[in-house]
PDB file of C-alpha atoms in Angstrom:
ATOM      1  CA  UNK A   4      53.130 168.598 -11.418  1.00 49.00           C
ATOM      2  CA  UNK A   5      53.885 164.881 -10.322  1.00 48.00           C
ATOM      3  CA  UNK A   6      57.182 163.641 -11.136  1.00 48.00           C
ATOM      4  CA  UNK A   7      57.575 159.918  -9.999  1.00 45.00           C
ATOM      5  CA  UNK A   8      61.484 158.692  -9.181  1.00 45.00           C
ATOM      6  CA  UNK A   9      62.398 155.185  -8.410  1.00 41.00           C
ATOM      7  CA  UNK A  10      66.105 154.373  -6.423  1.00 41.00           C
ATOM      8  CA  UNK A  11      67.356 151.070  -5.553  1.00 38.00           C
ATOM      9  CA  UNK A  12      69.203 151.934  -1.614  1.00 38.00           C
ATOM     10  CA  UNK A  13      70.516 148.636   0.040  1.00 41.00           C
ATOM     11  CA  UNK A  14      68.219 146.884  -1.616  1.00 37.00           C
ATOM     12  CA  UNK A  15      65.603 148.541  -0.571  1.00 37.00           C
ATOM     13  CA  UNK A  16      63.847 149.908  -3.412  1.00 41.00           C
ATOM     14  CA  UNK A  17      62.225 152.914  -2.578  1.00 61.00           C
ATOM     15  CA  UNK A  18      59.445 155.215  -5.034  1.00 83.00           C
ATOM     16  CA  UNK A  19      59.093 158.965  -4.278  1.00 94.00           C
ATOM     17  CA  UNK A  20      56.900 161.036  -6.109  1.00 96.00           C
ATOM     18  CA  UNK A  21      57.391 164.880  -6.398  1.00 97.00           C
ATOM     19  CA  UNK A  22      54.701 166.827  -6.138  1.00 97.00           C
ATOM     20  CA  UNK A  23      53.771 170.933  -5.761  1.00 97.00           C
ATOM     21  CA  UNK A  24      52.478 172.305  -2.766  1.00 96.00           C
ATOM     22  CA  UNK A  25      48.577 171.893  -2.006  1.00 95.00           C
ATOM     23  CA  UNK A  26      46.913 173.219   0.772  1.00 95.00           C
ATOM     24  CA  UNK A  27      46.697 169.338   2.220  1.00 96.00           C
ATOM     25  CA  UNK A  28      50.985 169.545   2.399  1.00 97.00           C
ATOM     26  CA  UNK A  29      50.644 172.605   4.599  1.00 97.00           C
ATOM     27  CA  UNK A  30      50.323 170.831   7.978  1.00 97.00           C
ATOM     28  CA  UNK A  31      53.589 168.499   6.886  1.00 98.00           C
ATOM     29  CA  UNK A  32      55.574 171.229   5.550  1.00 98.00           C
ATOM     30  CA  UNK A  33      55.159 172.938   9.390  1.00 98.00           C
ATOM     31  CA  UNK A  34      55.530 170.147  11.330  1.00 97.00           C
ATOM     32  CA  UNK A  35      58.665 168.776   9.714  1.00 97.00           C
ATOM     33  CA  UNK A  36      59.989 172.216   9.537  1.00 97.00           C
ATOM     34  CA  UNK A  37      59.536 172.544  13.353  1.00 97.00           C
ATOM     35  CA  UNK A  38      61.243 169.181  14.224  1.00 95.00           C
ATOM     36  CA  UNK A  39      64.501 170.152  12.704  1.00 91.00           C
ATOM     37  CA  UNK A  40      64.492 173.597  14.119  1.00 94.00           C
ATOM     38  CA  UNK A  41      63.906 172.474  17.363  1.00 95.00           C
ATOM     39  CA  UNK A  42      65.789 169.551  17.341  1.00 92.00           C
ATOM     40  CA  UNK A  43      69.350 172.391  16.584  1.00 91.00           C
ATOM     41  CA  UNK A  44      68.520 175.751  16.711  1.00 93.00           C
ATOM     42  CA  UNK A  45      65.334 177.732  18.019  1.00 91.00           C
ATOM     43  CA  UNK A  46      62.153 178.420  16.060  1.00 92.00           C
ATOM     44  CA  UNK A  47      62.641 182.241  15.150  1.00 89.00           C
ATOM     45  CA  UNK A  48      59.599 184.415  14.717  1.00 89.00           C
ATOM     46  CA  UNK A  49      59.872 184.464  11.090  1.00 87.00           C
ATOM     47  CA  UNK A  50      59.726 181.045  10.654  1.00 91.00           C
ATOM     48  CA  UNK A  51      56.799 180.302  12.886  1.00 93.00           C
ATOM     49  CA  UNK A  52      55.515 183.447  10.953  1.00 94.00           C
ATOM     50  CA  UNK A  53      56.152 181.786   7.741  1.00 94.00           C
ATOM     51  CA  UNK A  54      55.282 178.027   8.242  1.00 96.00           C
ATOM     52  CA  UNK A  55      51.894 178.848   9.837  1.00 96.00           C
ATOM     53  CA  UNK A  56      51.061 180.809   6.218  1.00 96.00           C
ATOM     54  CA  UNK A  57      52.738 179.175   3.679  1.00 96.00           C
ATOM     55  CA  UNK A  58      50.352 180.935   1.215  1.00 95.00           C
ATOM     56  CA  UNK A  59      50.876 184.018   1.861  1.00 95.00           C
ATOM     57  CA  UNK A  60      54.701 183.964   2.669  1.00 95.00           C
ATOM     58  CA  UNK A  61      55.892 181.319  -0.213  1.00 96.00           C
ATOM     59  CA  UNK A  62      53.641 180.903  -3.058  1.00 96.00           C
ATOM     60  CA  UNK A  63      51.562 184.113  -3.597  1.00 95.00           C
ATOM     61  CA  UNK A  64      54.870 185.750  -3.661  1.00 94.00           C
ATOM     62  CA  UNK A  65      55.832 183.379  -6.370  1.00 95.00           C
ATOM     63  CA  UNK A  66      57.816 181.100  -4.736  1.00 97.00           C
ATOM     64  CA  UNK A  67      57.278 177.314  -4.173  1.00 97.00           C
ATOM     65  CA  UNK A  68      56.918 174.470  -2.176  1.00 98.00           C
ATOM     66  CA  UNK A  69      58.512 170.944  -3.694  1.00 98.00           C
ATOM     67  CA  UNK A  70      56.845 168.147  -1.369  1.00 98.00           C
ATOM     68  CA  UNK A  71      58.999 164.511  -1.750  1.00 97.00           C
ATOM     69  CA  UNK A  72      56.027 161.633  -1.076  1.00 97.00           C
ATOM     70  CA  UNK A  73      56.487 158.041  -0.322  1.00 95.00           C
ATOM     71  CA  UNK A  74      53.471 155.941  -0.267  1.00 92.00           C
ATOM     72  CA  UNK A  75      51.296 158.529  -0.260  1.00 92.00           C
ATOM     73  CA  UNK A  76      53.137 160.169   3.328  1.00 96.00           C
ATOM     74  CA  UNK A  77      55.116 163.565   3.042  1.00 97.00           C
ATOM     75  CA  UNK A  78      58.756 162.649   3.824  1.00 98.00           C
ATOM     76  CA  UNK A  79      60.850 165.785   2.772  1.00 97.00           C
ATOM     77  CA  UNK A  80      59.696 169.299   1.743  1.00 98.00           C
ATOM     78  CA  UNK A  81      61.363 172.382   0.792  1.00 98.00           C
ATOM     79  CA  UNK A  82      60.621 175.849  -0.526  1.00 98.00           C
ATOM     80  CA  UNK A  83      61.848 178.111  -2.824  1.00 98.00           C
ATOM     81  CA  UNK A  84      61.002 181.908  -2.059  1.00 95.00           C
ATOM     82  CA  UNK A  85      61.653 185.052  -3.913  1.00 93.00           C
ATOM     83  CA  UNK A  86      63.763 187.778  -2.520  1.00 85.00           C
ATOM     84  CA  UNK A  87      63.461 191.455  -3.471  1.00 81.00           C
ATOM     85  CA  UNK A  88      66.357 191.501  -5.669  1.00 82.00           C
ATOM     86  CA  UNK A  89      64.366 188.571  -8.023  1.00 82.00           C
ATOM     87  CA  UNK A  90      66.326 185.746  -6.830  1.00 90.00           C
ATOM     88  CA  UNK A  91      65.268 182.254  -5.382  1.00 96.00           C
ATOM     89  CA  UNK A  92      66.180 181.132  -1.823  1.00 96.00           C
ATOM     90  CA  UNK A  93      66.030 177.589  -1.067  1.00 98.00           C
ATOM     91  CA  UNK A  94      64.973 177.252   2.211  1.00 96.00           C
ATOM     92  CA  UNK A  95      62.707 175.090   4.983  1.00 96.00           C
ATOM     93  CA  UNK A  96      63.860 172.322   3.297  1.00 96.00           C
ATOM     94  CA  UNK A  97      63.084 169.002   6.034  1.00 96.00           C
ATOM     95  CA  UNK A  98      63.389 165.436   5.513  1.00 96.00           C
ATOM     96  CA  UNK A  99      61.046 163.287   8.120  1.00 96.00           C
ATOM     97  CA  UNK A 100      63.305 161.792  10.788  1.00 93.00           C
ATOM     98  CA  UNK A 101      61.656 158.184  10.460  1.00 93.00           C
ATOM     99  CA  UNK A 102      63.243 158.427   7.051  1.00 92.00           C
ATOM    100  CA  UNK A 103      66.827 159.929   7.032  1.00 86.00           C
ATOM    101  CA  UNK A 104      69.298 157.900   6.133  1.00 88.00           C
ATOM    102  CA  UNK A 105      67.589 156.770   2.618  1.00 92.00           C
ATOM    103  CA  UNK A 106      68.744 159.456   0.680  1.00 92.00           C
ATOM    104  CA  UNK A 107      65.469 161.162   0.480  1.00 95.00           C
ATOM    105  CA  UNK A 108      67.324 164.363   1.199  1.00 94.00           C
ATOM    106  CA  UNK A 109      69.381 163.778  -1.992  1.00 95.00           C
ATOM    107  CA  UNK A 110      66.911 163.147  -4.191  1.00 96.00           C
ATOM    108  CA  UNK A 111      64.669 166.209  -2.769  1.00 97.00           C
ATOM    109  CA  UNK A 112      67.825 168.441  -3.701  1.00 97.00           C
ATOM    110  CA  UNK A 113      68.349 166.845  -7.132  1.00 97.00           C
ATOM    111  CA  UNK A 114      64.595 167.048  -7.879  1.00 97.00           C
ATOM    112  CA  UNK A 115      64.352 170.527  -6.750  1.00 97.00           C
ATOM    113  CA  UNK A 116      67.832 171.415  -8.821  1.00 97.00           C
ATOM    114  CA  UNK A 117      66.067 169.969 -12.035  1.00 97.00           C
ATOM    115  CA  UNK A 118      62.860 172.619 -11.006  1.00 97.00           C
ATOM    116  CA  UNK A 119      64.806 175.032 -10.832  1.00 96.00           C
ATOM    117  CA  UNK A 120      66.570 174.870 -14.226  1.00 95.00           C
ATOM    118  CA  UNK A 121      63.258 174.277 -15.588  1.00 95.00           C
ATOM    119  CA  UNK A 122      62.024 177.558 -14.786  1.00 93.00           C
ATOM    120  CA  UNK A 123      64.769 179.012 -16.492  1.00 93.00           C
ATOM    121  CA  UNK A 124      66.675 180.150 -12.884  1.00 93.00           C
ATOM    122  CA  UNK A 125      69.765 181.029 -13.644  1.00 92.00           C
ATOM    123  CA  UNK A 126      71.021 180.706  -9.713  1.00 95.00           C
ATOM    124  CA  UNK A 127      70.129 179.765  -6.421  1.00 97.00           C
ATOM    125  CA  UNK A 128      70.450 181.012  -2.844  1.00 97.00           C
ATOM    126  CA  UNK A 129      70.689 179.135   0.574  1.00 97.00           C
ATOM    127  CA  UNK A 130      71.481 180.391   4.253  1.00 96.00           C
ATOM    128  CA  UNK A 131      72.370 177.725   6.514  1.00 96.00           C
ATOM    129  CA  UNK A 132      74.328 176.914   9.595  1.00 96.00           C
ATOM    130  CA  UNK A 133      77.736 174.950   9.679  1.00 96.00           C
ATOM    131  CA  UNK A 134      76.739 173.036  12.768  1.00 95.00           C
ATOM    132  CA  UNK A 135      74.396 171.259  10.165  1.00 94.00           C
ATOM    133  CA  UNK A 136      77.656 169.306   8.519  1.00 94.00           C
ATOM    134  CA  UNK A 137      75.424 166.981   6.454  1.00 91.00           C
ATOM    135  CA  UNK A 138      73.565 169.300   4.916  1.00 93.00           C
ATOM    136  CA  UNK A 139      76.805 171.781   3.960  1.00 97.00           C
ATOM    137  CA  UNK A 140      78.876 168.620   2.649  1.00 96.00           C
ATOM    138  CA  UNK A 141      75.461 167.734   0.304  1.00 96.00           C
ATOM    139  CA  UNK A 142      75.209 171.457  -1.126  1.00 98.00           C
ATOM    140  CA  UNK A 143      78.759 171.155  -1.629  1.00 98.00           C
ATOM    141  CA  UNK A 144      78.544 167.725  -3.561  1.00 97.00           C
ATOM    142  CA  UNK A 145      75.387 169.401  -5.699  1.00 98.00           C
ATOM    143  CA  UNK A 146      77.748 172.151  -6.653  1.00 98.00           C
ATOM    144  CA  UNK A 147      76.683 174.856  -3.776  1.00 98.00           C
ATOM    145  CA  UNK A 148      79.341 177.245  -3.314  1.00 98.00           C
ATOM    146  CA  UNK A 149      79.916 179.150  -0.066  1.00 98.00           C
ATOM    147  CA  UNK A 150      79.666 183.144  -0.820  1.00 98.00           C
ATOM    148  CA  UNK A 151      80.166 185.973   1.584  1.00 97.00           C
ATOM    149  CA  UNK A 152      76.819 186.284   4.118  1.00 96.00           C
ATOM    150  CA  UNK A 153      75.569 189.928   4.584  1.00 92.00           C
ATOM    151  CA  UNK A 154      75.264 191.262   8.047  1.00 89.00           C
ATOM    152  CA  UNK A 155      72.507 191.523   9.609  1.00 87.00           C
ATOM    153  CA  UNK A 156      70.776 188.392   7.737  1.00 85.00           C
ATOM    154  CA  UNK A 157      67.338 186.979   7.472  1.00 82.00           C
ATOM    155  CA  UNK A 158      68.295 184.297  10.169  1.00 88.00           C
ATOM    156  CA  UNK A 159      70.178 184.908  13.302  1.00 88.00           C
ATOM    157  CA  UNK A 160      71.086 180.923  12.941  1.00 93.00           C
ATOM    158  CA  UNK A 161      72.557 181.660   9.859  1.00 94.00           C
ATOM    159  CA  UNK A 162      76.346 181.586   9.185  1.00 96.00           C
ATOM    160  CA  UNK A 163      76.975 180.664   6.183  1.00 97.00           C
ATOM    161  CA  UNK A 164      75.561 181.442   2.839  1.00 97.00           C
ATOM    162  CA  UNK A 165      76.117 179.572  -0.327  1.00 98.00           C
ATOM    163  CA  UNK A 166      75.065 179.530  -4.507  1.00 98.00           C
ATOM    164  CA  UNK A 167      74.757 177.462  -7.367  1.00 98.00           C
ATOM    165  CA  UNK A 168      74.683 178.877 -10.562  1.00 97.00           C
ATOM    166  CA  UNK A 169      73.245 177.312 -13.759  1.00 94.00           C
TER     167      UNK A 169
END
């Protein structure tokens, strides 16, 4: 499934398209994954565990992997993963660092809101850390709301934990 966006930022117009994962998106989805995590935090073993098999840990599960494209390059990824209770995680969600700052991030999260709904979700989940301010304030503005985290949980990073319900 393709979906093709255009924005107009400064001027600059800019085209994403939208597109599932595909095994040729795996290499992207680890590497820009990795940056980030390095770049704040450490890479935990479940995350090396899960971006070296995105196959196996994301989509045979059921979940998915939304890929944001812009001239043909992957810019932003991010996955949606099923948790044993039935509901949807957003997580390893990256934007490429040679493109922040053109709102690629905020159209990954809109696009990824819209597949969501689409598949009849009815709410979604998200662990993340407050150091990352941008990212908190944009869940916010998308209508994330901060619930209470569960101790231990899935990411020793993690300290907060938020929803948006449909």
């Amino acid at each position: 499934m393709c979906f093709c966006s255009t924005f107009a930022l400064l001027n600059y117009p800019m085209k994403l398209i939208f597109d599932t994962y595909q095994p040729n998106y795996a290499q992207a989805f680890k590497q820009l994954n990795l940056h980030w995590l390095e770049q704040f935090f450490v890479v935990e073993p479940h995350d090396d565990e899960v971006l070296s098999d995105p196959d196996r840990f994301i989509i045979q599960p059921g979940g998915e992997i939304l890929v944001a494209l812009q001239d043909q390059k992957v810019v932003g990824v991010v996955a949606l993963m099923p948790d044993e209770h039935g509901f949807f995680e957003m997580t390893k969600m990256a934007v490429d660092a040679n493109f922040r700052g053109q709102k690629i991030g905020q159209q990954l999260l809109r696009y990824t809101l819209d597949f969501v709904q689409q598949k009849g979700l009815d709410r979604l989940l998200l662990y993340s850390n407050r150091k990352l301010e941008n990212a908190i304030y944009l869940y916010r503005k998308f209508g994330f709301e901060e619930i209470p985290l569960e101790h231990p949980n899935p990411y020793a990073r993690a300290d907060i934990k938020m929803e948006i319900r449909f």
